PDB file of C-alpha atoms and ligand atoms in Angstrom:
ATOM      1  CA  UNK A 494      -6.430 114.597 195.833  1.00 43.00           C
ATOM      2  CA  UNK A 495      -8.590 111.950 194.491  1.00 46.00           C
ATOM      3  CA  UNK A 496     -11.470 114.807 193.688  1.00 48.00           C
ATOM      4  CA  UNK A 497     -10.316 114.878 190.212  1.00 50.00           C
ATOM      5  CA  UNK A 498     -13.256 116.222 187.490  1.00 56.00           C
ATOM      6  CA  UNK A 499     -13.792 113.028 186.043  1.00 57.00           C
ATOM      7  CA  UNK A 500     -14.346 111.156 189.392  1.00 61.00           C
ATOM      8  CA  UNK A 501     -16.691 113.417 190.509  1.00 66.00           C
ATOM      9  CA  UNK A 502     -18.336 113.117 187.174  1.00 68.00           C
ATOM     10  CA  UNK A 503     -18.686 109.301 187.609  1.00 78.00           C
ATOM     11  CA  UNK A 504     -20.294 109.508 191.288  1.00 77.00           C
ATOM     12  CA  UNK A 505     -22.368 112.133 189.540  1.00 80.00           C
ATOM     13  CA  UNK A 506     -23.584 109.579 186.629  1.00 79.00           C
ATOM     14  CA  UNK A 507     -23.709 107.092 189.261  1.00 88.00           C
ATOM     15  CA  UNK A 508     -25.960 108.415 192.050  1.00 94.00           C
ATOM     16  CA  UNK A 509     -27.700 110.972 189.286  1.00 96.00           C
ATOM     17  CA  UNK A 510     -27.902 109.109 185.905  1.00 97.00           C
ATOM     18  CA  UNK A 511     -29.623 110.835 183.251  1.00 96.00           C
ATOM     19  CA  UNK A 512     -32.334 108.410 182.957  1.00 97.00           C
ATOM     20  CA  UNK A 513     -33.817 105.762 184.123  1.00 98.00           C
ATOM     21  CA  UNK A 514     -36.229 103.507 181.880  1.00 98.00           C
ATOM     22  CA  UNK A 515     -39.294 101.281 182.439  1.00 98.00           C
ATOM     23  CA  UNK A 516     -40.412  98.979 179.842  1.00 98.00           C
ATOM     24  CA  UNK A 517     -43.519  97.081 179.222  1.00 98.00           C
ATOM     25  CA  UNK A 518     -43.017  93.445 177.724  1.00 97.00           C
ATOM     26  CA  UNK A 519     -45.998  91.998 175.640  1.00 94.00           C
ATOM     27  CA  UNK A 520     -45.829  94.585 172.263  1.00 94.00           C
ATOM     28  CA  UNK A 521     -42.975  96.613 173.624  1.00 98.00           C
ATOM     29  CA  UNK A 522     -39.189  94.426 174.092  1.00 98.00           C
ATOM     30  CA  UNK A 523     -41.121  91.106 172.692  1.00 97.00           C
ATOM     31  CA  UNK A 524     -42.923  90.824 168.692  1.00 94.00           C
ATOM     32  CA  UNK A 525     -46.448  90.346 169.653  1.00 87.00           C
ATOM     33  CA  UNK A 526     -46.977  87.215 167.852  1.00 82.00           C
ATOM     34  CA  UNK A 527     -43.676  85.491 168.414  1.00 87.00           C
ATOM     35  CA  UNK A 528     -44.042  86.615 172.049  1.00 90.00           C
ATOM     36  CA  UNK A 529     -39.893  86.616 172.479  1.00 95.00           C
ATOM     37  CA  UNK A 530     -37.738  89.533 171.678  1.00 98.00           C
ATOM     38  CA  UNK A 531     -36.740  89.297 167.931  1.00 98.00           C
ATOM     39  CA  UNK A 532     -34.595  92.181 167.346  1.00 98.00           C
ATOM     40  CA  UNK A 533     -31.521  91.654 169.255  1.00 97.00           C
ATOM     41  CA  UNK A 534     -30.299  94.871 168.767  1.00 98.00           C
ATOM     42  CA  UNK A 535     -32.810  95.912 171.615  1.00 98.00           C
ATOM     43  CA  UNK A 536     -30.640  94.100 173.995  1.00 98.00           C
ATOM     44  CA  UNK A 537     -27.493  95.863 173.049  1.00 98.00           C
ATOM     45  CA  UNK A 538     -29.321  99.075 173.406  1.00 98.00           C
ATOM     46  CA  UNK A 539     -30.060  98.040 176.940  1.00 98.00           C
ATOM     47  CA  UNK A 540     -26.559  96.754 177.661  1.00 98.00           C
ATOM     48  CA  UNK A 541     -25.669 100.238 176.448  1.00 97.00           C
ATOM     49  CA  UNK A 542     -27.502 102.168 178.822  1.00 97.00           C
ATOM     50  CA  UNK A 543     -26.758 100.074 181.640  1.00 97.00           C
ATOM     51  CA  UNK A 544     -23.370 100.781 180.934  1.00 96.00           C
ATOM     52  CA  UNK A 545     -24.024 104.075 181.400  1.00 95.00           C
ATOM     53  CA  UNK A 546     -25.095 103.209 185.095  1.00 95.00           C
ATOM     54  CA  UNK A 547     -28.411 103.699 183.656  1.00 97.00           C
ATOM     55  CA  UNK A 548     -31.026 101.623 185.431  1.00 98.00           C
ATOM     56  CA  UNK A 549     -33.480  99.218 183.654  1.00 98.00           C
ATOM     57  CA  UNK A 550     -36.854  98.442 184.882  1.00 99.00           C
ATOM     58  CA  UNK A 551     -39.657  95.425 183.306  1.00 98.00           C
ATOM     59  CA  UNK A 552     -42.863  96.175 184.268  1.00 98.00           C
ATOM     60  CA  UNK A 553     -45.532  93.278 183.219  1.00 97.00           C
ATOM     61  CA  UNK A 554     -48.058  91.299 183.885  1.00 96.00           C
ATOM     62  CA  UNK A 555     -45.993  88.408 183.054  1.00 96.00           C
ATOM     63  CA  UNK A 556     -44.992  85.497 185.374  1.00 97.00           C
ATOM     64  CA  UNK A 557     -41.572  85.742 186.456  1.00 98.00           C
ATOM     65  CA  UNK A 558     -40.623  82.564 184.556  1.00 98.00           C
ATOM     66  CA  UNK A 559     -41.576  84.254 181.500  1.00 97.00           C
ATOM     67  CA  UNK A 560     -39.760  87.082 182.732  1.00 98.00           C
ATOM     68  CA  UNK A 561     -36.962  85.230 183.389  1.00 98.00           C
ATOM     69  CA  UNK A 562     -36.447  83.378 180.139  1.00 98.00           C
ATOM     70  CA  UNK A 563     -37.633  85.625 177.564  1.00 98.00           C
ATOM     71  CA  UNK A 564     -35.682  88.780 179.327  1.00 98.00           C
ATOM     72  CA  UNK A 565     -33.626  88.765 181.855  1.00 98.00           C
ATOM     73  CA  UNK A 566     -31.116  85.526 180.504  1.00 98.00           C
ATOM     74  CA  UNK A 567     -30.373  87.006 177.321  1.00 98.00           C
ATOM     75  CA  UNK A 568     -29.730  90.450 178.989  1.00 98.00           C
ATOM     76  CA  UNK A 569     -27.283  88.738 181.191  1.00 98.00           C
ATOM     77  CA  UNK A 570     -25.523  87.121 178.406  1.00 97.00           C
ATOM     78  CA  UNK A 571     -25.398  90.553 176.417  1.00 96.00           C
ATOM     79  CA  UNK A 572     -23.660  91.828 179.088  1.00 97.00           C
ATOM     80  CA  UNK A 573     -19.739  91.860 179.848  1.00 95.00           C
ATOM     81  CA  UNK A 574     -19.832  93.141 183.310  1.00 97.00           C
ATOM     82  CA  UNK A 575     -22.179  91.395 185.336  1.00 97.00           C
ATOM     83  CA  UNK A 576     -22.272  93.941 188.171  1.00 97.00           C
ATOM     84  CA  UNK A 577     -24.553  96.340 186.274  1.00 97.00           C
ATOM     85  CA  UNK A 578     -27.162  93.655 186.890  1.00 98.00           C
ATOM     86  CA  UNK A 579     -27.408  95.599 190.538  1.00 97.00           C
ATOM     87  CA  UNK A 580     -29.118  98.546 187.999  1.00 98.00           C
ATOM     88  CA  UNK A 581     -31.879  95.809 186.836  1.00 98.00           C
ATOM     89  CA  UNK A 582     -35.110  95.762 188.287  1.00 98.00           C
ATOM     90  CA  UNK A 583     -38.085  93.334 187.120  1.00 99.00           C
ATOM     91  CA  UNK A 584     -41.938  93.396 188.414  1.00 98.00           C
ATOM     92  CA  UNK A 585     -44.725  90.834 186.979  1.00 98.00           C
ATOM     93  CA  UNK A 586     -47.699  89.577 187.818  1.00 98.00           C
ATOM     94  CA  UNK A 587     -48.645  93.579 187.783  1.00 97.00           C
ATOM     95  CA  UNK A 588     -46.524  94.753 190.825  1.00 98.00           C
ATOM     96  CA  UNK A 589     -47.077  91.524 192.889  1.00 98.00           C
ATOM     97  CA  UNK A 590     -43.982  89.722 191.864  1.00 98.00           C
ATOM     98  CA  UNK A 591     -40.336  91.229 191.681  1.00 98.00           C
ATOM     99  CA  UNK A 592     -36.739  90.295 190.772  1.00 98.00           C
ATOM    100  CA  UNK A 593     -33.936  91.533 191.365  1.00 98.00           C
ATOM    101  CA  UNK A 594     -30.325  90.691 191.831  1.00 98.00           C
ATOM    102  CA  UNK A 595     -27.777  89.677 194.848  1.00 97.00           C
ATOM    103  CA  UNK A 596     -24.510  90.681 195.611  1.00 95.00           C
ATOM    104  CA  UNK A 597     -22.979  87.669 193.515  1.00 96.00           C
ATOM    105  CA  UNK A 598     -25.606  88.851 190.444  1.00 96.00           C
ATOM    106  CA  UNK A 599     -27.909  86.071 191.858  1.00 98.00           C
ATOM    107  CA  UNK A 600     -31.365  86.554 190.323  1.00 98.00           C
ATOM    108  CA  UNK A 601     -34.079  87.403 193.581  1.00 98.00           C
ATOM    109  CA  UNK A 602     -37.240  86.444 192.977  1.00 98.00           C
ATOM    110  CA  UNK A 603     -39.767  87.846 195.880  1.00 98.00           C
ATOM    111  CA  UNK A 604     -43.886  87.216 196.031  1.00 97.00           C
ATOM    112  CA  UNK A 605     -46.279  89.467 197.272  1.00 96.00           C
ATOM    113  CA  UNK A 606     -48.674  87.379 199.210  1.00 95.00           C
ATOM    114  CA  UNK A 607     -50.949  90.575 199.445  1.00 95.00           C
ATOM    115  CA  UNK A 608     -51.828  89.924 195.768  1.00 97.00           C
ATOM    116  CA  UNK A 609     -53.024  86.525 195.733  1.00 97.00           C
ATOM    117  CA  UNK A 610     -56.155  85.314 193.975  1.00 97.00           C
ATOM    118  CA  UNK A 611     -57.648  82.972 196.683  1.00 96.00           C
ATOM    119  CA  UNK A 612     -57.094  79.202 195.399  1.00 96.00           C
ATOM    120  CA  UNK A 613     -60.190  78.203 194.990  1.00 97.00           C
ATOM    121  CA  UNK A 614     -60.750  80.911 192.440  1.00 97.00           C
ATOM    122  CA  UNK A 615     -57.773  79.811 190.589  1.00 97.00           C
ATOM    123  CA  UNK A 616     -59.160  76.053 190.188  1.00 97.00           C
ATOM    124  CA  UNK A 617     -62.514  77.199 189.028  1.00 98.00           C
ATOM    125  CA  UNK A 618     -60.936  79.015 186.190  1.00 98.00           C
ATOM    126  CA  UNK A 619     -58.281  76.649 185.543  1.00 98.00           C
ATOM    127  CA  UNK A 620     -61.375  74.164 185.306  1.00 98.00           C
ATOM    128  CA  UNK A 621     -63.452  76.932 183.205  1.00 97.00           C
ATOM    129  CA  UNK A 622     -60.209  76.977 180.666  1.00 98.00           C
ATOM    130  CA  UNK A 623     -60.576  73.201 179.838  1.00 97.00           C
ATOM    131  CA  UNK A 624     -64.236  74.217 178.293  1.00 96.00           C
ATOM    132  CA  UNK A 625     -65.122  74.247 175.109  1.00 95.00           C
ATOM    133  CA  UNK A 626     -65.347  77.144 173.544  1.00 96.00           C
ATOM    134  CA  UNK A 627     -62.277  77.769 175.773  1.00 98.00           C
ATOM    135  CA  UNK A 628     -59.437  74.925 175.113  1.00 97.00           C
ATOM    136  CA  UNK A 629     -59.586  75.549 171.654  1.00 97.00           C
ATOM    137  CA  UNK A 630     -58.271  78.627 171.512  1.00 97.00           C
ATOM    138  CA  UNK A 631     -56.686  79.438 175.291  1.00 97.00           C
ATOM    139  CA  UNK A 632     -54.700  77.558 178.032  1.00 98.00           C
ATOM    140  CA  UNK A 633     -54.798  78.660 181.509  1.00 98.00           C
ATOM    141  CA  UNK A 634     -51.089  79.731 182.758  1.00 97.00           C
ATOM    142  CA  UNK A 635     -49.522  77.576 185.315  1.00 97.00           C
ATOM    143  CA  UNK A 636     -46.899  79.970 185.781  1.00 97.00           C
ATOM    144  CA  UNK A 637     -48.688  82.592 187.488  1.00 97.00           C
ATOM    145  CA  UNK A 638     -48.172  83.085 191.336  1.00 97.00           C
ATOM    146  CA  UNK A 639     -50.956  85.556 192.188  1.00 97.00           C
ATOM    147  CA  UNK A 640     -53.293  86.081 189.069  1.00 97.00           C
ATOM    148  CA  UNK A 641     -55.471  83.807 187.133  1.00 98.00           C
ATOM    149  CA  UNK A 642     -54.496  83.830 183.769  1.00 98.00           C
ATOM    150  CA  UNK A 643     -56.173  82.277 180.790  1.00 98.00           C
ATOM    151  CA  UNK A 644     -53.563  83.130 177.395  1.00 95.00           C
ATOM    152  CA  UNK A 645     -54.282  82.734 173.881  1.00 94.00           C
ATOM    153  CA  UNK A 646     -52.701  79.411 172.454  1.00 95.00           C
ATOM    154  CA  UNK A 647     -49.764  79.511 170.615  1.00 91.00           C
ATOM    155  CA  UNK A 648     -50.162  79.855 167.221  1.00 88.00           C
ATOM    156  CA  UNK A 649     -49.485  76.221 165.789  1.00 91.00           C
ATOM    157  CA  UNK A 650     -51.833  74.884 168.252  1.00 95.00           C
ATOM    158  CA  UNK A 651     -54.538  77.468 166.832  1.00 94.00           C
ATOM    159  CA  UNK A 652     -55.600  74.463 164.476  1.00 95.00           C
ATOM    160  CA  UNK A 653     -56.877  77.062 161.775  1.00 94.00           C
ATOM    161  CA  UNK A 654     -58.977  79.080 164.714  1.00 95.00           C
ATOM    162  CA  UNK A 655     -58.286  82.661 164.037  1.00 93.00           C
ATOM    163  CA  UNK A 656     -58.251  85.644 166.553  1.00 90.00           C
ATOM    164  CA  UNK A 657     -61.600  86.617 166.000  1.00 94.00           C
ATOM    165  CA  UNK A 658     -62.533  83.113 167.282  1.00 96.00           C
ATOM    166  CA  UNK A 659     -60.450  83.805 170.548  1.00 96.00           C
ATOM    167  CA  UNK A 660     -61.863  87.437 170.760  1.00 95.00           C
ATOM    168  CA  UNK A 661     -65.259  85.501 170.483  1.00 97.00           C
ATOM    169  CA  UNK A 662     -64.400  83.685 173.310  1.00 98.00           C
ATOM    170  CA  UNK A 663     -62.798  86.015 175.440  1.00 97.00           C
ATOM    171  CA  UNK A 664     -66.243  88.183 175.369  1.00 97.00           C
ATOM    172  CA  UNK A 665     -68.048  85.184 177.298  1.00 98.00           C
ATOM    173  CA  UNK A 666     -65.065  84.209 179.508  1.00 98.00           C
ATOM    174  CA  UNK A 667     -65.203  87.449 181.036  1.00 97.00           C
ATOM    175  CA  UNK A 668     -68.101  87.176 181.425  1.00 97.00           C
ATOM    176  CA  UNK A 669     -68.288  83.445 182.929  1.00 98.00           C
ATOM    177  CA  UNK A 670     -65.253  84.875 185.009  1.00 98.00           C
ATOM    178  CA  UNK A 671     -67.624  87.712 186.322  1.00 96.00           C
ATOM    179  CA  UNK A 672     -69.908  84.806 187.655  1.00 96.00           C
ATOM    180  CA  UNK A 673     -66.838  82.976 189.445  1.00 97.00           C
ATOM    181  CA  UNK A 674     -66.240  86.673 191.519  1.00 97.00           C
ATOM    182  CA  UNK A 675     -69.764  87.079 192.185  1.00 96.00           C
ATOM    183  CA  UNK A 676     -70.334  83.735 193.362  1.00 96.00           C
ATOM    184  CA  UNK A 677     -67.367  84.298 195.819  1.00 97.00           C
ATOM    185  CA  UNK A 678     -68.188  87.883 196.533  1.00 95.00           C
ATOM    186  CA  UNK A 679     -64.613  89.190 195.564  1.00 92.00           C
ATOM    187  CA  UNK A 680     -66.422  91.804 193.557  1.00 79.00           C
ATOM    188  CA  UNK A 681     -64.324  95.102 193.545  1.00 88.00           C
ATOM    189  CA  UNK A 682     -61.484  93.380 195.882  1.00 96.00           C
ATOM    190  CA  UNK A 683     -60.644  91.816 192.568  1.00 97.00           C
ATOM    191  CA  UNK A 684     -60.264  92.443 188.879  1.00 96.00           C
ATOM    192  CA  UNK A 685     -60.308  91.490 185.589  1.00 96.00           C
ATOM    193  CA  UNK A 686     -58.324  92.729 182.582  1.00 92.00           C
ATOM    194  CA  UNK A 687     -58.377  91.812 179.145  1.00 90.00           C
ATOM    195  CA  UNK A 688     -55.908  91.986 177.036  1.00 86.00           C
ATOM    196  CA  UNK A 689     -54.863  90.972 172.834  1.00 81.00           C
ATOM    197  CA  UNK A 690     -53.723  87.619 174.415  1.00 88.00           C
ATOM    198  CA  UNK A 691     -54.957  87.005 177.674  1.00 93.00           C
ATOM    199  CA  UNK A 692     -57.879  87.270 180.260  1.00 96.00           C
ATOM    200  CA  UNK A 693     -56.827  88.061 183.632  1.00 96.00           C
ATOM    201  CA  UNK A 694     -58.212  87.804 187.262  1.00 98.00           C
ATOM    202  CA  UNK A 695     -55.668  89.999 189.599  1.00 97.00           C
ATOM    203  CA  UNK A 696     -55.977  91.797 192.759  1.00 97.00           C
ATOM    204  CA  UNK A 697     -57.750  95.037 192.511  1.00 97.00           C
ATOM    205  CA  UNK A 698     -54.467  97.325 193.885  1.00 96.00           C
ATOM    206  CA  UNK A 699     -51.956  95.077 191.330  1.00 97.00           C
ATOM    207  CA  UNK A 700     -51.250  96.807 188.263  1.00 96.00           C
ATOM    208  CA  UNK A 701     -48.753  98.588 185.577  1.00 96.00           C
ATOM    209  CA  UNK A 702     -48.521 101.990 188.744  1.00 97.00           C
ATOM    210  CA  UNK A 703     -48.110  99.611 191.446  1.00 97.00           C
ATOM    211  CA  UNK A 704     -45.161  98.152 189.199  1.00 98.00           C
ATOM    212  CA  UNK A 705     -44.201 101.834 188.744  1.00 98.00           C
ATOM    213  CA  UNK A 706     -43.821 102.354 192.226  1.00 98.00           C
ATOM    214  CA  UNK A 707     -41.613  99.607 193.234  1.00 98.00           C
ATOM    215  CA  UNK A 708     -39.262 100.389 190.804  1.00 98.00           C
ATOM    216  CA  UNK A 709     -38.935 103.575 192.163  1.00 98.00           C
ATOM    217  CA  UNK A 710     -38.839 102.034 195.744  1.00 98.00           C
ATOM    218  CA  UNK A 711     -35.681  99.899 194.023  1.00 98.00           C
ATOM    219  CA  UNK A 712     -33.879 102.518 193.237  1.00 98.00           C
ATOM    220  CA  UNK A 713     -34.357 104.622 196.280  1.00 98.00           C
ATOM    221  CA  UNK A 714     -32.876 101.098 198.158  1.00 97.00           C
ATOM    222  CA  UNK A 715     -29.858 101.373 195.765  1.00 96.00           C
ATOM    223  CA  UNK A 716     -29.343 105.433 196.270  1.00 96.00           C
ATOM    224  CA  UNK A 717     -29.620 105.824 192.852  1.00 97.00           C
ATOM    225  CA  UNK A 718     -31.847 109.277 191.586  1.00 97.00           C
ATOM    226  CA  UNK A 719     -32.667 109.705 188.138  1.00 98.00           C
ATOM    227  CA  UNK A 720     -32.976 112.704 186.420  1.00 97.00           C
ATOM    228  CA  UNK A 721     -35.566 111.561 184.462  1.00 97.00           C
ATOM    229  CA  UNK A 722     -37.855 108.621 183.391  1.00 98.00           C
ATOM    230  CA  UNK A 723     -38.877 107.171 180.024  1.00 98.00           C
ATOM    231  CA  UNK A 724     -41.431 104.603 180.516  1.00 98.00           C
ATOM    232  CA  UNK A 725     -42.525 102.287 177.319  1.00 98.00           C
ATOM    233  CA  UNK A 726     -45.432 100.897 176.191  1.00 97.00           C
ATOM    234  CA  UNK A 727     -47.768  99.686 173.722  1.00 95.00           C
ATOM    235  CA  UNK A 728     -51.108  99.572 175.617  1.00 93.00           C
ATOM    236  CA  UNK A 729     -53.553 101.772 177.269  1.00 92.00           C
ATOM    237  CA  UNK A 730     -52.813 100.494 180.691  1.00 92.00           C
ATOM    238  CA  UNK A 731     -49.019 101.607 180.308  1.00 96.00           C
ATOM    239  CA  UNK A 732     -50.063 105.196 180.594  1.00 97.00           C
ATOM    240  CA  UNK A 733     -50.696 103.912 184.488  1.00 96.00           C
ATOM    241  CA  UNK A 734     -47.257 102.951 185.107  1.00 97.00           C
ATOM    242  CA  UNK A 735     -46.543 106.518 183.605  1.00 98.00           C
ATOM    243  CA  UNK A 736     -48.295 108.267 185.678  1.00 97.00           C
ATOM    244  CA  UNK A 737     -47.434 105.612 188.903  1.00 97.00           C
ATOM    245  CA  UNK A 738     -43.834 107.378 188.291  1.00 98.00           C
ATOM    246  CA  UNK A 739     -45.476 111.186 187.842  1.00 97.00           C
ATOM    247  CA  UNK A 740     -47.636 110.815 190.760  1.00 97.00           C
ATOM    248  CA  UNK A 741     -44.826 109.413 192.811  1.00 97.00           C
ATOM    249  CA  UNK A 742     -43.528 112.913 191.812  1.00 97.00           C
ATOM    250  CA  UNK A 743     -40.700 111.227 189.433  1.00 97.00           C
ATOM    251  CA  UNK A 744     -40.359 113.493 185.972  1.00 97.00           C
ATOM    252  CA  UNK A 745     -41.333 111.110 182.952  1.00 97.00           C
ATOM    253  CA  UNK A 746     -42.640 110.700 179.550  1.00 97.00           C
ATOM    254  CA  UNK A 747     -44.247 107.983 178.091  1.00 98.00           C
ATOM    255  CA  UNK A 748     -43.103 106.271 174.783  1.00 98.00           C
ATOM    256  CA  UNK A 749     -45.888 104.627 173.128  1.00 98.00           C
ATOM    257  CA  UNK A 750     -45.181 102.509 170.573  1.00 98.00           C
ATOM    258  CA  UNK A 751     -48.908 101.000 170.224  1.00 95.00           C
ATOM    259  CA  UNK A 752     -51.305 102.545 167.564  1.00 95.00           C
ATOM    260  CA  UNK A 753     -52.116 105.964 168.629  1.00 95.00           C
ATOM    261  CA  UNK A 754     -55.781 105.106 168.744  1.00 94.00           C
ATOM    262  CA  UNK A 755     -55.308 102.270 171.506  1.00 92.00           C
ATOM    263  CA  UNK A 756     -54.639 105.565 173.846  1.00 95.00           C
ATOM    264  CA  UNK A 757     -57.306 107.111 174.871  1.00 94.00           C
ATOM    265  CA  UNK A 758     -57.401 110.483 172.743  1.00 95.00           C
ATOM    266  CA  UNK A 759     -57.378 113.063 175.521  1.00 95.00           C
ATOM    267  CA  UNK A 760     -54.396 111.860 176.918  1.00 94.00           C
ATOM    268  CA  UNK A 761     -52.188 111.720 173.727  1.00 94.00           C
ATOM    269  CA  UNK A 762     -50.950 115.245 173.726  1.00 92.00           C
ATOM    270  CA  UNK A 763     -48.506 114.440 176.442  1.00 89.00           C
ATOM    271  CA  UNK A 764     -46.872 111.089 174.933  1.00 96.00           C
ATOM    272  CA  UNK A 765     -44.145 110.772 172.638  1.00 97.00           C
ATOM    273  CA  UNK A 766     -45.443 108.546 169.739  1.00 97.00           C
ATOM    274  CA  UNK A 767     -42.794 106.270 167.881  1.00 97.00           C
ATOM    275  CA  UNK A 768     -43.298 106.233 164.058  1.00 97.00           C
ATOM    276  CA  UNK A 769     -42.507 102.527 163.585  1.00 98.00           C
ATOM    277  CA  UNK A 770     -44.859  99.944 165.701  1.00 97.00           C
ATOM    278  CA  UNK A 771     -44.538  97.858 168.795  1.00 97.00           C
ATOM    279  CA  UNK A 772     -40.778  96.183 169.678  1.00 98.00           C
ATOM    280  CA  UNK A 773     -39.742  98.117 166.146  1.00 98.00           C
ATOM    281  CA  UNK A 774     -40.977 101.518 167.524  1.00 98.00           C
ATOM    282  CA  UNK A 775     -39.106 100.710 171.242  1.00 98.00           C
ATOM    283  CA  UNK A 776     -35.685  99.877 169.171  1.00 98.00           C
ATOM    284  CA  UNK A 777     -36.091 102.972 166.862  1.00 98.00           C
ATOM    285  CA  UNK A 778     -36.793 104.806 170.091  1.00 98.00           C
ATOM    286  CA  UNK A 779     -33.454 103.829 171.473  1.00 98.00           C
ATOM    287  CA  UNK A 780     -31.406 103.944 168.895  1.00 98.00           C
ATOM    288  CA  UNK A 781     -31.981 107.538 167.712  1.00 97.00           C
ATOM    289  CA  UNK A 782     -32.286 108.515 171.537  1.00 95.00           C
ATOM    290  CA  UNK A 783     -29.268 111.183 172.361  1.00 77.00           C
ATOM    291  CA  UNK A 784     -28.043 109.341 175.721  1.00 61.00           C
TER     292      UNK A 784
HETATM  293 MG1   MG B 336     -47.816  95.394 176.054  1.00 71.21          MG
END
């Protein structure tokens, strides 16, 4: 008899883990300012879990090369066994791009044409981006598939501009952005969403729930069924990839490890709130976390 306890205890952890997590990027795995993970440690808690056949989800608004890079190769090298790579699921772009891995743990990178800003809308805020007041404190991101994407410059190029100037600036690029959708009467098929480092132009249906629900559309490809979900985040819009996984009937909580006022105060009561901040609060998270 090969129904011993313990094997049906690992088909159990298998097909049922205990959890499942989501994470944010930007403020959540990455320092906000050094945009790259800084505390390794977070990585071993992720190699941890995944070792558990627990199954990790990114869920940004991120390109997939920054994705990529940042994320996903230093997860692979943390990890002995690259077969629990099957357990790792990555959206950007807010839903419209995904990767995920092959049978030989080759990274699949898939685009969801659906969520492309028209080209022409691209170009005319790639060309609003070279503007002054613009350049000087942004760069429009080449990297993005689907959205248009104007980021705050890295700090050394900054040239003694401060983030007030590029808060300054990102008040009238929104609005010169608002002109662009206007002009080309995309007004509610598309979107735009600020953020502390970037002004975005996506399709109106991308977003942090749409991410939400492909990772549960992941694992319900791999047979895998969570007990439970802890999603992570740092910004308002990370309570929608929360309740993408609630509506979608999934049982979750949301981590936040943003300051408590950048949630909207009736819907703190149902959040767990980290005591330390941003990637700090996601590794103190994990580490005290009974797994
Ligand atoms: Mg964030």
């Amino acid at each position: 008899m090969i129904d011993s306890g313990e094997f049906s205890d690992s088909i159990e952890s298998f097909r049922h883990p205990d959890f499942a997590y989501l994470f944010d990027v930007d403020g959540t795995l990455t320092e906000p300012e050094a945009k790259q993970v800084e505390l390794p440690e977070i990585f071993d808690e992720l190699a941890r879990r995944l070792e558990r056949r627990q199954p990790i989800g990114l869920n940004t608004g991120r390109s997939s090369e920054f994705i990529v890079e940042k994320i996903l190769k230093p997860l692979e090298a943390h990890l002995t066994d690259a077969t629990l790579l099957q357990r790792v699921f990555a959206t950007g772009e807010l839903g419209a791009v995904q990767i995920t891995y092959g049978p030989q743990e080759e990274r699949i990178e898939e685009l969801d044409q659906t969520f492309r800003v028209p080209e022409t809308i691209q170009s005319e805020v790639r060309a609003l981006a070279e503007h002054s007041p613009y350049r000087e404190v942004m760069f429009y991101d080449e990297t993005k598939q689907t959205m248009a994407s104007v980021e705050l410059l890295p700090k050394e190029q900054l040239r003694g501009r401060t983030l007030d100037d590029f808060r300054a600036a990102q008040q009238t690029l929104i609005e010169d952005m608002r002109k662009i959708l206007v002009a080309h009467d995309t007004e509610g098929k598309l979107n735009i969403t600020s953020t502390r480092i970037a002004t975005d132009i996506h399709h109106a249906l991308a977003g942090k729930a749409l991410g939400a629900r492909k990772f549960l559309t992941f694992l319900e490809q791999k047979n895998i069924h969570p007990r439970r979900f802890l999603a992570f985040g740092d910004s308002q819009s990370d309570y929608e990839m929360y309740r993408g996984l609630r509506d979608a009937g999934a049982r979750a909580h949301l981590v936040f490890v943003g300051d408590r006022e950048l949630l909207r105060e009736d819907l703190r009561e149902e959040v767990i709130f980290s005591r330390e901040r941003v990637d700090k609060g996601t590794l103190e998270f994990l580490v005290e976390q009974k797994l």
